[in-house]
Each structure stands twice: as C-alpha cells, then as structure tokens.
Short mmCIF file of C-alpha atoms and ligand atoms in Angstrom, two decimals:
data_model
loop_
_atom_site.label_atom_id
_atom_site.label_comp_id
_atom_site.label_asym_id
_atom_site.label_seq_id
_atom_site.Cartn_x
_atom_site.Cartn_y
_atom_site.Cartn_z
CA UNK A 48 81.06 120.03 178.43
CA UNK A 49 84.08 122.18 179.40
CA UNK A 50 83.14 125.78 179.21
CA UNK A 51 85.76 129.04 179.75
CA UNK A 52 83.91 132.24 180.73
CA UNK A 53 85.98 135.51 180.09
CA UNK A 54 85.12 138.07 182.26
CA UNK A 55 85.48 139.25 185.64
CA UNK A 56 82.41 141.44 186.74
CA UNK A 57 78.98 140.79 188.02
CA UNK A 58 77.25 139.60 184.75
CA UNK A 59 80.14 136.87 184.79
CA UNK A 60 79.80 135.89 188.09
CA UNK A 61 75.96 135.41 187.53
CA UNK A 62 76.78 133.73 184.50
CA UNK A 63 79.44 131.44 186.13
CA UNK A 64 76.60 130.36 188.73
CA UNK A 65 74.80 129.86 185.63
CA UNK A 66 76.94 127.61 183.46
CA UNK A 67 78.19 126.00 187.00
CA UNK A 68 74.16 124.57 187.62
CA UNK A 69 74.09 122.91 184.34
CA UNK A 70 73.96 119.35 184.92
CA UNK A 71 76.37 119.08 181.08
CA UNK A 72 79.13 121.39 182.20
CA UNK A 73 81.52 119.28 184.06
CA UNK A 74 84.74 122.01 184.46
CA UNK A 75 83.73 126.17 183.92
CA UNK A 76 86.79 127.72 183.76
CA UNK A 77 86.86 131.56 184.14
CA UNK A 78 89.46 134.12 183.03
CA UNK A 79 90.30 136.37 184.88
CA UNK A 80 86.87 135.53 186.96
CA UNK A 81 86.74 137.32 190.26
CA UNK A 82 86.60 135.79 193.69
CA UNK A 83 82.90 135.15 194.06
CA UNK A 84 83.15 133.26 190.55
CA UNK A 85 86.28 131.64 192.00
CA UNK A 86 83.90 129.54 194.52
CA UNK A 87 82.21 127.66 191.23
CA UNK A 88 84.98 127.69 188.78
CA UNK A 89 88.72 127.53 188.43
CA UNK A 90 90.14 130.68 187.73
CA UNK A 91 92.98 131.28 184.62
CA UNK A 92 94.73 134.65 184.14
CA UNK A 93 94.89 135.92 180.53
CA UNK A 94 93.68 139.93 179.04
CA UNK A 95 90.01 138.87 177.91
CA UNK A 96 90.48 141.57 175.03
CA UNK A 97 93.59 140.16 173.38
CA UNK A 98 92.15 137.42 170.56
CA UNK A 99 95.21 135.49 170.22
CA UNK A 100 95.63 135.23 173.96
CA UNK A 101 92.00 133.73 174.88
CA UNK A 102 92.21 131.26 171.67
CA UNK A 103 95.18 130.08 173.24
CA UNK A 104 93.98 129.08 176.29
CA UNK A 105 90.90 128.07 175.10
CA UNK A 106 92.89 125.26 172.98
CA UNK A 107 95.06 124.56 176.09
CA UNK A 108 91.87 124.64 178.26
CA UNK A 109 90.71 121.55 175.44
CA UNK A 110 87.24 123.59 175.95
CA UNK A 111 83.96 122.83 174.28
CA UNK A 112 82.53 126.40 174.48
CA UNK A 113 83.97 129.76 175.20
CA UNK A 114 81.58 132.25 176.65
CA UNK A 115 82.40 136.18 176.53
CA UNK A 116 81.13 138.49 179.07
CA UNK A 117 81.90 142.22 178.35
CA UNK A 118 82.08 143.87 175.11
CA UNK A 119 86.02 145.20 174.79
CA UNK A 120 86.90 141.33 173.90
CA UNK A 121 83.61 141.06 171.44
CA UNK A 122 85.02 144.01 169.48
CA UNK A 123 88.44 142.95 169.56
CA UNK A 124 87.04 139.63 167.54
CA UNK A 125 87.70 137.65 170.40
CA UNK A 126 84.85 135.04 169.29
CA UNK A 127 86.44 135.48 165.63
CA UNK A 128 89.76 133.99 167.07
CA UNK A 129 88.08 131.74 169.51
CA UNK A 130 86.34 130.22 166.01
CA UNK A 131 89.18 130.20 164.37
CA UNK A 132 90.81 127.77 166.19
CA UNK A 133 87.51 125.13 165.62
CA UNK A 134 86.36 126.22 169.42
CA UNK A 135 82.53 127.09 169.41
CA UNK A 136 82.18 130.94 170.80
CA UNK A 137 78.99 132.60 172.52
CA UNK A 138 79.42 136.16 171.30
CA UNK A 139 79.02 137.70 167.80
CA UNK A 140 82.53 138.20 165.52
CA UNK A 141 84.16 141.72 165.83
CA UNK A 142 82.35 142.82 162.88
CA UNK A 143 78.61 142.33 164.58
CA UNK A 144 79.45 143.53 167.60
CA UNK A 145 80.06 147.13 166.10
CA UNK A 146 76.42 147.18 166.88
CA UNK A 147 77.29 147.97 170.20
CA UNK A 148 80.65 149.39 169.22
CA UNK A 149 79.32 152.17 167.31
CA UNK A 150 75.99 154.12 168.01
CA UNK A 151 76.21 155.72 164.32
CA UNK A 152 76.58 151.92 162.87
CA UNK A 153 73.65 150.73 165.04
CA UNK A 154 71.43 153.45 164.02
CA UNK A 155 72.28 152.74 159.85
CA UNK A 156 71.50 148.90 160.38
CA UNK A 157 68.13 150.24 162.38
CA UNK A 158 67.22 152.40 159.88
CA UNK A 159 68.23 149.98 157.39
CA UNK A 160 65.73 147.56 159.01
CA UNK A 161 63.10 149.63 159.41
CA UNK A 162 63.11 149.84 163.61
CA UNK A 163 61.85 151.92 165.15
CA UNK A 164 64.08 154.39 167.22
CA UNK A 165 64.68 158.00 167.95
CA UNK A 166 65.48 160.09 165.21
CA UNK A 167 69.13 161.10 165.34
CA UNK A 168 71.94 162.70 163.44
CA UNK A 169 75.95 161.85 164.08
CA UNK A 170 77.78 165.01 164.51
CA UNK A 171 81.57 165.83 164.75
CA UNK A 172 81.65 169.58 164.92
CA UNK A 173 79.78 172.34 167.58
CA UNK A 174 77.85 173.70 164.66
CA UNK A 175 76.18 170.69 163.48
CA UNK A 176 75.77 169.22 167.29
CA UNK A 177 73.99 172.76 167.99
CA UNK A 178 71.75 172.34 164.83
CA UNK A 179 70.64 169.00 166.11
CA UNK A 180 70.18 169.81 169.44
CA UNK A 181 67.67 172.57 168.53
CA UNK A 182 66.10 170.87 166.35
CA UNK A 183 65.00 168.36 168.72
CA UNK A 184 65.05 170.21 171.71
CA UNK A 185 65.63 169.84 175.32
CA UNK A 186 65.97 167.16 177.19
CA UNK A 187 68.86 166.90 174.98
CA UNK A 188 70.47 163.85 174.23
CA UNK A 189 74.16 163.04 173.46
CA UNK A 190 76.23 159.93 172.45
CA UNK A 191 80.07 159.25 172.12
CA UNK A 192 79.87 157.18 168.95
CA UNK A 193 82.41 154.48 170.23
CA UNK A 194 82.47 152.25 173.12
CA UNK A 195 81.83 153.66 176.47
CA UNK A 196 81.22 151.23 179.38
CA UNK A 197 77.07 152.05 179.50
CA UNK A 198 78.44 155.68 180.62
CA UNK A 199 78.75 157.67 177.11
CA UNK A 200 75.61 159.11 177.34
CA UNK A 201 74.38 162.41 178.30
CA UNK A 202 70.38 163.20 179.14
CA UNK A 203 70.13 167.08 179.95
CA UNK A 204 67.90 169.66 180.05
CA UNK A 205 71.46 172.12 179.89
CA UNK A 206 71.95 172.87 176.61
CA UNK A 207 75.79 174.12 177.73
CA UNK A 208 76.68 170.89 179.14
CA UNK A 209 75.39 168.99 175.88
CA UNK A 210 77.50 170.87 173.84
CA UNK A 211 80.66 170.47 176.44
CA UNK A 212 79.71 166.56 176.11
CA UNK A 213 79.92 166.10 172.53
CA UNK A 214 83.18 168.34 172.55
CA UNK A 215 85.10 166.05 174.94
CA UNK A 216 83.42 162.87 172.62
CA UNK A 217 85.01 163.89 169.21
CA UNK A 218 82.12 162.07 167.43
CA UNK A 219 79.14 161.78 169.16
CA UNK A 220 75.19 160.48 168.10
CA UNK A 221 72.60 163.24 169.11
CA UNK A 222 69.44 162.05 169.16
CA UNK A 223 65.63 162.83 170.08
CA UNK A 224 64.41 162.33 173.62
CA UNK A 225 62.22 159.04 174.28
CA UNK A 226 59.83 159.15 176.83
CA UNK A 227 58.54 156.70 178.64
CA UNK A 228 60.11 153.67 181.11
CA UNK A 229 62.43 151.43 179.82
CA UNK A 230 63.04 147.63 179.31
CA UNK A 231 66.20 145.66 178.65
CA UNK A 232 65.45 143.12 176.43
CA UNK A 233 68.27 139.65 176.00
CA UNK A 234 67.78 137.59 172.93
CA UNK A 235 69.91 134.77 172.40
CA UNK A 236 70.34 134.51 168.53
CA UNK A 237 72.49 131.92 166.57
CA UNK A 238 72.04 134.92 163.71
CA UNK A 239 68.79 133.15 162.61
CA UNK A 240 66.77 131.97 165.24
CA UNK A 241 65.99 133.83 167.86
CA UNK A 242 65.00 133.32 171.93
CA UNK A 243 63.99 136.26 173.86
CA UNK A 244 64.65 135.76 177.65
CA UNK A 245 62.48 137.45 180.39
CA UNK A 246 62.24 141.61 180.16
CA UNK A 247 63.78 143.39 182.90
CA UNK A 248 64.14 146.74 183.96
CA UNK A 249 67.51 148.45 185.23
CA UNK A 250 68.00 151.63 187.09
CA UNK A 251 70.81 153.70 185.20
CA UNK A 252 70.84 156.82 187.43
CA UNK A 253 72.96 156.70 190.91
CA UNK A 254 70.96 158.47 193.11
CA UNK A 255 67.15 157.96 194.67
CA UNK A 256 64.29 158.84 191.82
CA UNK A 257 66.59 158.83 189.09
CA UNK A 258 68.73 161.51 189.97
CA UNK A 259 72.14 162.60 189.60
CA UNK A 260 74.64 160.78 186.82
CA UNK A 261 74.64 157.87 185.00
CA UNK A 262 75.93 154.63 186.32
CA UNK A 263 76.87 151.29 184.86
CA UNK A 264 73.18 150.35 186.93
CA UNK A 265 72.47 150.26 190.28
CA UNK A 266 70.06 147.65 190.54
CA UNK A 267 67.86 145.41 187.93
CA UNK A 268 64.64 143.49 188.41
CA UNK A 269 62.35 141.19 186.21
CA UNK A 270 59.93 140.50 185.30
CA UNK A 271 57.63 143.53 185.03
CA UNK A 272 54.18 143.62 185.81
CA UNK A 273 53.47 146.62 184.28
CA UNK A 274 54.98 145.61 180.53
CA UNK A 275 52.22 145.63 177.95
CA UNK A 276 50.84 141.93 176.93
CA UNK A 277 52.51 141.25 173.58
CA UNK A 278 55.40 143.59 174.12
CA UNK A 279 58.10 140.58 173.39
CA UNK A 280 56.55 139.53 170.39
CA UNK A 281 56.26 142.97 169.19
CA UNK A 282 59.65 143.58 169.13
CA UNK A 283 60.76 140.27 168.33
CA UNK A 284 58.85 140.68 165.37
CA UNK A 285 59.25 144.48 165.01
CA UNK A 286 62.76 145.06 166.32
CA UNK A 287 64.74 141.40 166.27
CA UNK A 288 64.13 139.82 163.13
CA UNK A 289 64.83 143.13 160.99
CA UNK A 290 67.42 143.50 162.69
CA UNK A 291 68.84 139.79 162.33
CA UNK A 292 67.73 140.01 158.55
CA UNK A 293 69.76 143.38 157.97
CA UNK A 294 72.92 142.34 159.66
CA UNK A 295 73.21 138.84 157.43
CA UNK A 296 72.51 141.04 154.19
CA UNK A 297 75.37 142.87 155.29
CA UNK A 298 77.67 139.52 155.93
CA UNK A 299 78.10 140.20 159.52
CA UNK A 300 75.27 137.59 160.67
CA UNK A 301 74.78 138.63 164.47
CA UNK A 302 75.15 135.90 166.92
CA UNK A 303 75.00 135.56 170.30
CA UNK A 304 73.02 138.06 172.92
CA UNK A 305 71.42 140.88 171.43
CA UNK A 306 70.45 143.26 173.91
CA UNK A 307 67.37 145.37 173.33
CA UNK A 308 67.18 148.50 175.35
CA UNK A 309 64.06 150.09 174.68
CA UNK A 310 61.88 152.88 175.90
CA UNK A 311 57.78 152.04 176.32
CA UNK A 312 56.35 155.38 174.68
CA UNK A 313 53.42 156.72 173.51
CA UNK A 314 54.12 155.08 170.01
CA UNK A 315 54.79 151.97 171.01
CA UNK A 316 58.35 150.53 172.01
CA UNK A 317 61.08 152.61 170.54
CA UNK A 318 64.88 150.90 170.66
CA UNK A 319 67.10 153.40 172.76
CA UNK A 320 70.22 151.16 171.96
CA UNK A 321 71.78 148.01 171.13
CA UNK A 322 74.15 145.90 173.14
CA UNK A 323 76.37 142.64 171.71
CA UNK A 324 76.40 141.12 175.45
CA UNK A 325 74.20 140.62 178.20
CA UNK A 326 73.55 143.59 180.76
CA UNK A 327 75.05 144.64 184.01
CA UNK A 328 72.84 144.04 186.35
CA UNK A 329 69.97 142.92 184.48
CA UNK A 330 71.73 139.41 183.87
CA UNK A 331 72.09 138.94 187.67
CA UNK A 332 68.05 138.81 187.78
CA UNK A 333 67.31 137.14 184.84
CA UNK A 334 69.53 134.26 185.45
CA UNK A 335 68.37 133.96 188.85
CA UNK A 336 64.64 132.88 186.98
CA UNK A 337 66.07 130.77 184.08
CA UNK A 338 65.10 126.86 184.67
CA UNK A 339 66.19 125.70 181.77
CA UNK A 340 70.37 125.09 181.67
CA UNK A 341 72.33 127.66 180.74
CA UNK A 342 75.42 125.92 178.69
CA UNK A 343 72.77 123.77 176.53
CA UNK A 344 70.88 127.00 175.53
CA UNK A 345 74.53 129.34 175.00
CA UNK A 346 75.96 126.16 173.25
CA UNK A 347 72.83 126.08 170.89
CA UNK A 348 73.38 129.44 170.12
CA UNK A 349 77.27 129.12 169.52
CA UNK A 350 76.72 126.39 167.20
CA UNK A 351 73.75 127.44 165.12
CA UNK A 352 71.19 124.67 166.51
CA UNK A 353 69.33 127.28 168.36
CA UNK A 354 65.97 126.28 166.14
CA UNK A 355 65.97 122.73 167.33
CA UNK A 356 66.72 123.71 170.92
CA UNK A 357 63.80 123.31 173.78
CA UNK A 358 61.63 126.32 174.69
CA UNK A 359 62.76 127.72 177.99
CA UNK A 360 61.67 127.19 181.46
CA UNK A 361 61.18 130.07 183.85
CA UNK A 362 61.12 129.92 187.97
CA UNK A 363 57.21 131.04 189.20
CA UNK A 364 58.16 135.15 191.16
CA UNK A 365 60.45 137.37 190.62
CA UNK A 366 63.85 138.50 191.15
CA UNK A 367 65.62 141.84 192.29
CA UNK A 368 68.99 142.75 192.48
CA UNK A 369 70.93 146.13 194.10
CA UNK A 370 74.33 147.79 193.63
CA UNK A 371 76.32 148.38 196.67
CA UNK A 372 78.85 150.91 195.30
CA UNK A 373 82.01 152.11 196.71
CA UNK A 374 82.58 155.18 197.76
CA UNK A 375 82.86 158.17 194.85
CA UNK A 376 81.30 156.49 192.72
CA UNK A 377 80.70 156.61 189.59
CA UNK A 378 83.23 159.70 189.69
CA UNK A 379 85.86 158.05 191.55
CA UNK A 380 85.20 155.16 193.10
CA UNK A 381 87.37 153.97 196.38
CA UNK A 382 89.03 151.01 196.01
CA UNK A 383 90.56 148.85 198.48
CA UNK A 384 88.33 148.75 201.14
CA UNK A 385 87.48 145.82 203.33
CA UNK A 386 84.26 144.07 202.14
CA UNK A 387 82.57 142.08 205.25
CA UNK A 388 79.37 139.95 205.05
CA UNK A 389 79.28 139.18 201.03
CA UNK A 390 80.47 135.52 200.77
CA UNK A 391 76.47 133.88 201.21
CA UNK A 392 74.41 133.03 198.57
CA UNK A 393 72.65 135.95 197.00
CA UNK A 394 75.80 137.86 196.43
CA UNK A 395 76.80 138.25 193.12
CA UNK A 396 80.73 139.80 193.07
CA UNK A 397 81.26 142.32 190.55
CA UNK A 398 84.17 144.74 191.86
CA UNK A 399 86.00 142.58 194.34
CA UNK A 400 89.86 141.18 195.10
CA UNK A 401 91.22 139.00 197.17
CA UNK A 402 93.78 140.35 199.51
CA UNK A 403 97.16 139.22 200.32
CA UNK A 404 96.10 139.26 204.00
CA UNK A 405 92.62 137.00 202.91
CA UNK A 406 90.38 139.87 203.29
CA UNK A 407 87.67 140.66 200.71
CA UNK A 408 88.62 144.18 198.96
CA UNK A 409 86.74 146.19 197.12
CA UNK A 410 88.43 146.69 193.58
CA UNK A 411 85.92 148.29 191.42
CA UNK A 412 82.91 151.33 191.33
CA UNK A 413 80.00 148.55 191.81
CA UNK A 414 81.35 145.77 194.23
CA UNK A 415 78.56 143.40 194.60
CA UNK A 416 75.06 143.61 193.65
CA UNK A 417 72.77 141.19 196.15
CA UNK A 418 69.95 139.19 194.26
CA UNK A 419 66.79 138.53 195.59
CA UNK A 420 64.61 136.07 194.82
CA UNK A 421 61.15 135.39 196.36
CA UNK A 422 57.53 134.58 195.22
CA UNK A 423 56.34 137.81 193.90
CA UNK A 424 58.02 141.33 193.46
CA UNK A 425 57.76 142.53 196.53
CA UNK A 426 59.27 139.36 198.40
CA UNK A 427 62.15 139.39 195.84
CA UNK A 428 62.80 143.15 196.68
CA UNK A 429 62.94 142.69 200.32
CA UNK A 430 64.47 139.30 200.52
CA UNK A 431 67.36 141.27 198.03
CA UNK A 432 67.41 144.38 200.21
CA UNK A 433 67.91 142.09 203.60
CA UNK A 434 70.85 140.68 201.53
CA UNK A 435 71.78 144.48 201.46
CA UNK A 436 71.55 144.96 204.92
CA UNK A 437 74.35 141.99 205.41
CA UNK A 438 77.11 143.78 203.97
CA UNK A 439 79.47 146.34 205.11
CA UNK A 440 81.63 148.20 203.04
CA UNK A 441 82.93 151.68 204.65
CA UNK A 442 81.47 154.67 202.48
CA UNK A 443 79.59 152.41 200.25
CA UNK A 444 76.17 153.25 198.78
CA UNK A 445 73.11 151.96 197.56
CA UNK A 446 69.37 152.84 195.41
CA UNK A 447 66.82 152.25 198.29
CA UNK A 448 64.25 152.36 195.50
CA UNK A 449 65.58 149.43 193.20
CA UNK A 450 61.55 147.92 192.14
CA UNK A 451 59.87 150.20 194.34
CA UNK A 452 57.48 151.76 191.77
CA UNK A 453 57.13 148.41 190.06
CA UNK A 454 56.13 146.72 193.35
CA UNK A 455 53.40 150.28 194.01
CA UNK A 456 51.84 150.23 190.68
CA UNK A 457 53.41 153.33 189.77
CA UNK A 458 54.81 152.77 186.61
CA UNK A 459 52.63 154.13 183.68
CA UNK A 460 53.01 154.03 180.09
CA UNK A 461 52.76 157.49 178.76
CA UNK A 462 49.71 158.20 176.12
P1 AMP B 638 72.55 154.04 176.31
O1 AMP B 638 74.00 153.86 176.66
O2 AMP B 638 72.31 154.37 174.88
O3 AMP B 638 71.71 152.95 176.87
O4 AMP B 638 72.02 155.24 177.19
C1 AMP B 638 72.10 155.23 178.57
C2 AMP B 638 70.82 155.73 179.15
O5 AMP B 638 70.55 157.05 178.69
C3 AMP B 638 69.61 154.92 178.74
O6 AMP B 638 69.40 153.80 179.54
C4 AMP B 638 68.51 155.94 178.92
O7 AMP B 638 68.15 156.05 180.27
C5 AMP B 638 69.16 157.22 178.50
N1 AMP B 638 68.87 157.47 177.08
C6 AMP B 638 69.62 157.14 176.01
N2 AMP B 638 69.04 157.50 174.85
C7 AMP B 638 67.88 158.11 175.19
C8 AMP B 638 66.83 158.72 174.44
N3 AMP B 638 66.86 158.83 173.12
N4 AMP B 638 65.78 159.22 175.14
C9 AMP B 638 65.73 159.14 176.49
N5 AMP B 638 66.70 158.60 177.25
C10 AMP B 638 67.77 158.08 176.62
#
C-alpha cells in the first residue's frame, strides 16, 4: 500500500511511525511532514488545506490511501477532493467535520442525538452572553464557535474576562461547567461501524496543577487506571452510535476519527467536545500501545470495511508522553532555537525545522513531545521523563506532573 500523510506536527509524526511499522505500507509519503517524520517517510511540499492541491499529488503520488492529520484540511473538504479523484481518504468530508468546525453545530447534532453534554446556549451579543453566564454561573465557560487550534476556550471564575472573551470571538458557545477529570476518547468510524481505541487523558493547562492558560496539551498518557469499568461501552453506546446515527440522517455520514472529549462527572460521562481528527498529544501515546497495523485498520475505515476488520491488539503497560515547549509559549512562542539531543527513539517532532546550517530548530510553540513507554504507569512516566531530561532547548519548558496523579491514585471521580 502507498499511503500520503498530510500534516506536519506531532500527531503526524506519531502517525507516520505508525503507518511506517505496517508490514502493507511499502512507501508513506508525508506532506509537508516535519523532520522527525522525514526519517520514516519521504517528504512532498504542498498547503495540506488547499483540496485541489493534495488530490493532485495524491494522483501523482499513484497512492492507495491518503491520511489527514489536522483539522484546517478536513474542513476545507480535503478528503471530499481526495475522494473525488477515486483515492480512498481517512478523514470525514468537509460537511462532517463541521462537528469540530463549529461548537454550535456539534451541540444541535448532540442534542439531536440525545448525548449527553453541558447545557449551553450560542450567543453573539454582551447581553445574551451575560444572561447565560449568570444563569449558569461561575466557573464560566466560553467558546469561539469556529475553529480554534484546541485554544478557543475560556474556563474562568472572572466574570469580566468571560465577557472580554466572547467579545473578541464574535460568536461564541457558553456553556455550563463540567466537573470532574477528563478522557479523550478516538473512535475510528467508517460512518457505521465503529472501533474505540484505548482512553487517554491529556493535560490542557501549561503550567504545574493545571494552572495558568490553555495549551494545545502538554503531555498525554493512556491508559487510565482510574476510568470506570464499562466507561467505553457506555459511551460507545451512549455517545458514538447516536451520534453516528444523527449525522447519516442528516446526509453527512461521519467517517474517520471521532474524537470524544469527555468529562467523568457525578452523572456519568458528559461529552465536553467533539473533534474530526485524532488529538495532540494523546495520539503520540495511544499509538505507541496499538499492536495491531495501523494502515489496515485507517484503510478499513476509509473504505467502509471497518465491520469485517480484526479486533485490535494492544501492547501489555502503558505509555506517557510530555511537551517540551519553547520559550513564551503558548503566548509567543520562540522560534528558531537550536534543538540538541531529540533525534533517538522516543521523540516524537512536532514544532521542528531543519536548518540551512543542519542544525535542528525549533519552529513551533510545542517542539517535541518525548514518549515513554514501559510496563506499568509509572515506568512509562519515568522512562518518558528521562527522554525529557535528553533534550536541550534554551528557554524551553515542560509539565513535571504529566501522569503524576494517575500513577498516586489521586484521581477521583466526583459523587
Ligand atoms: P475544548 O476545546 O472544548 O476541548 O475545551 C478545551 C478545554 O476547556 C477542555 O479540555 C476542558 O478542560 C475545558 N472545558 C471545555 N468545556 C468545558 C466545560 N463545559 N466544563 C469544564 N471544562 C470545560
């Protein structure tokens, strides 16, 4: 099988590694790729968001299977054009992926469905954003309705800065406050049938005990001890399906990888959001545990065979993986700086360039995340944090606490 990957951050360099292990795929081609996906595939040039641009190169490319990363190109009906040209394309058409394009869309197909998730109300005016926000009260919660890069979201207990947020949005989702830790969810979907992979955790916050802004993540792990026996079949059953079921009714059958971020409350899981693409860096840790090959299973998915496919195989431990960050970050991250000690194994790039001079650069807020794996929780987290240890970046920072409360027992379900 000859596969092109579009993307150029961590999830596609954990991907590549990924598509690269599986015995079928015999060229991965990545556009634009980055350099640590450069070492397992053969890297093209092209803007992964413009649809006639990919479909050409996937026909040129003669490739069996495109495979899109990030969500800009999902939206832009990337995998529409990609089909269009009789190529098979893991990611859902334009039209489905306005499930992760538009918080106000995803929350009509989930109440549509019947899934459960906070109560919300989409506002475009001060007056009715200060109506909501009372009426569920602090910590307040705010949404830009459109597509956001995991950083559209405000969580504060400042009523002031809520209001300031959904000014600077335009349109924005404001929405109760869910209580209670979270788990990312990936289900690989041909629209029909359905295959949740392992539940993992991410860490959102940049600082030390959840503090300070939001991030892209800062570090993922998987699987979680402390998740509630049943809890994927729940909201397979409770969340997936529905979902699945509502967006075919509507003629905008979702396939490819629905993500499932959900909080663990009181009531049972509640869906905080949907995404149309695997996570950043939750994919880094599942991958690391997935046996089975990755093309075969994406390829299922792409084609619509996903019922007949194999159940998967997962590794025996666990894996954890942390965000080395540049400087200013997530403000305004400092690029350009010389990255030593991330070329082993274990070190997934997400924000790196090649220099002119040969030199590893830093070219993004989070340049490489370094994945653990190891036995149980604990050896993953210290195998990934040695990996940590190995790399210098001037000014760069980390989470020390990626897994920590996992690996102590301290996570607790509230109720
Ligand atoms: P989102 O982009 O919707 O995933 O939101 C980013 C982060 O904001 C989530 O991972 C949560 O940590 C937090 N968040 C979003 N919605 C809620 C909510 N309703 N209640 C509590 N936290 C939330």
């Amino acid at each position: 099988m000859r596969v092109l990957l579009l993307g150029g951050g961590g999830r596609e360099h954990a991907l590549a590694l990924g598509l690269a292990a599986d015995p079928a795929v015999d060229q991965l081609i990545a556009a634009p790729g980055n350099p640590g996906i450069a070492g397992v595939a053969e890297l093209r040039s092209v803007d992964p968001a413009d649809p006639a641009a990919v479909a050409a190169l996937a026909v040129e490319t003669g490739v069996d299977l495109v495979v899109i990363g990030p969500e800009a190109p999902l939206v832009a009906g990337v995998a529409d054009a990609v089909r269009a040209k009789g190529i098979a394309a893991f990611g859902p058409s334009g039209e489905a992926a306005r499930l992760e394009g538009s918080k106000a869309f995803a929350k009509d197909v989930m109440t549509a469905a019947g899934v459960p998730t906070a109560r919300a109300y989409t506002c475009t005016d001060a007056e009715s954003t200060g109506r909501a926000l009372d009426e569920f009260g602090a910590p307040y919660v705010v949404k830009n309705d459109g597509l956001a890069a995991g950083k559209g979201v405000v969580v504060t207990d400042d009523r002031a800065a809520a209001l300031r947020h959904a000014e600077e949005c335009g349109r924005v989702v404001v929405e109760e406050y869910l209580a209670g830790p979270e788990v990312s969810l990936f289900v690989v979907t041909d629209g029909e049938a359905a295959v949740p992979l392992l539940p993992a955790q991410d860490f959102k916050r940049v600082g030390d005990g959840d503090t300070g802004p939001n991030t892209g993540g800062m570090g993922a792990y998987a699987p979680l001890p402390w998740a509630p026996p049943g809890l994927v079949d729940e909201v397979m059953r409770d969340v997936v399906h529905p979902t699945l079921a509502e967006m075919a009714r509507r003629g905008a059958p979702f396939a490819g990888l629905l993500y499932v971020g959900l909080a663990i409350t009181a009531d049972g899981p509640r869906v905080i959001e949907f995404n149309a693409r695997f996570g950043d860096p939750e994919t880094q840790v599942v991958l690391a545990l997935l046996e089975t090959p990755l093309a075969g299973l994406l390829h299922a998915a792409a084609t619509g065979t996903l019922a007949a496919h194999p159940p998967l195989r997962w590794r025996d431990g666990a894996a954890v993986t942390v965000v080395v960050a540049a400087e200013g970050y997530p403000a305004a991250p400092r690029t350009g700086g010389v990255i030593s000690g991330a070329e082993g194994p274990g070190i997934i790039h997400a924000g790196t360039r090649r220099h002119d001079d040969g030199t590893l650069r830093s070219a993004g807020g989070r340049v490489v995340c370094a994945t653990g794996t190891g036995p149980d929780l604990a050896a993953a987290r210290e195998a990934a944090y040695e990996l940590v240890r190995g790399v210098d970046l001037p000014g760069s920072h980390h989470r020390s606490d990626i897994a920590s409360a996992a690996v102590e027992g301290r996570i607790t379900i509230p109720g």
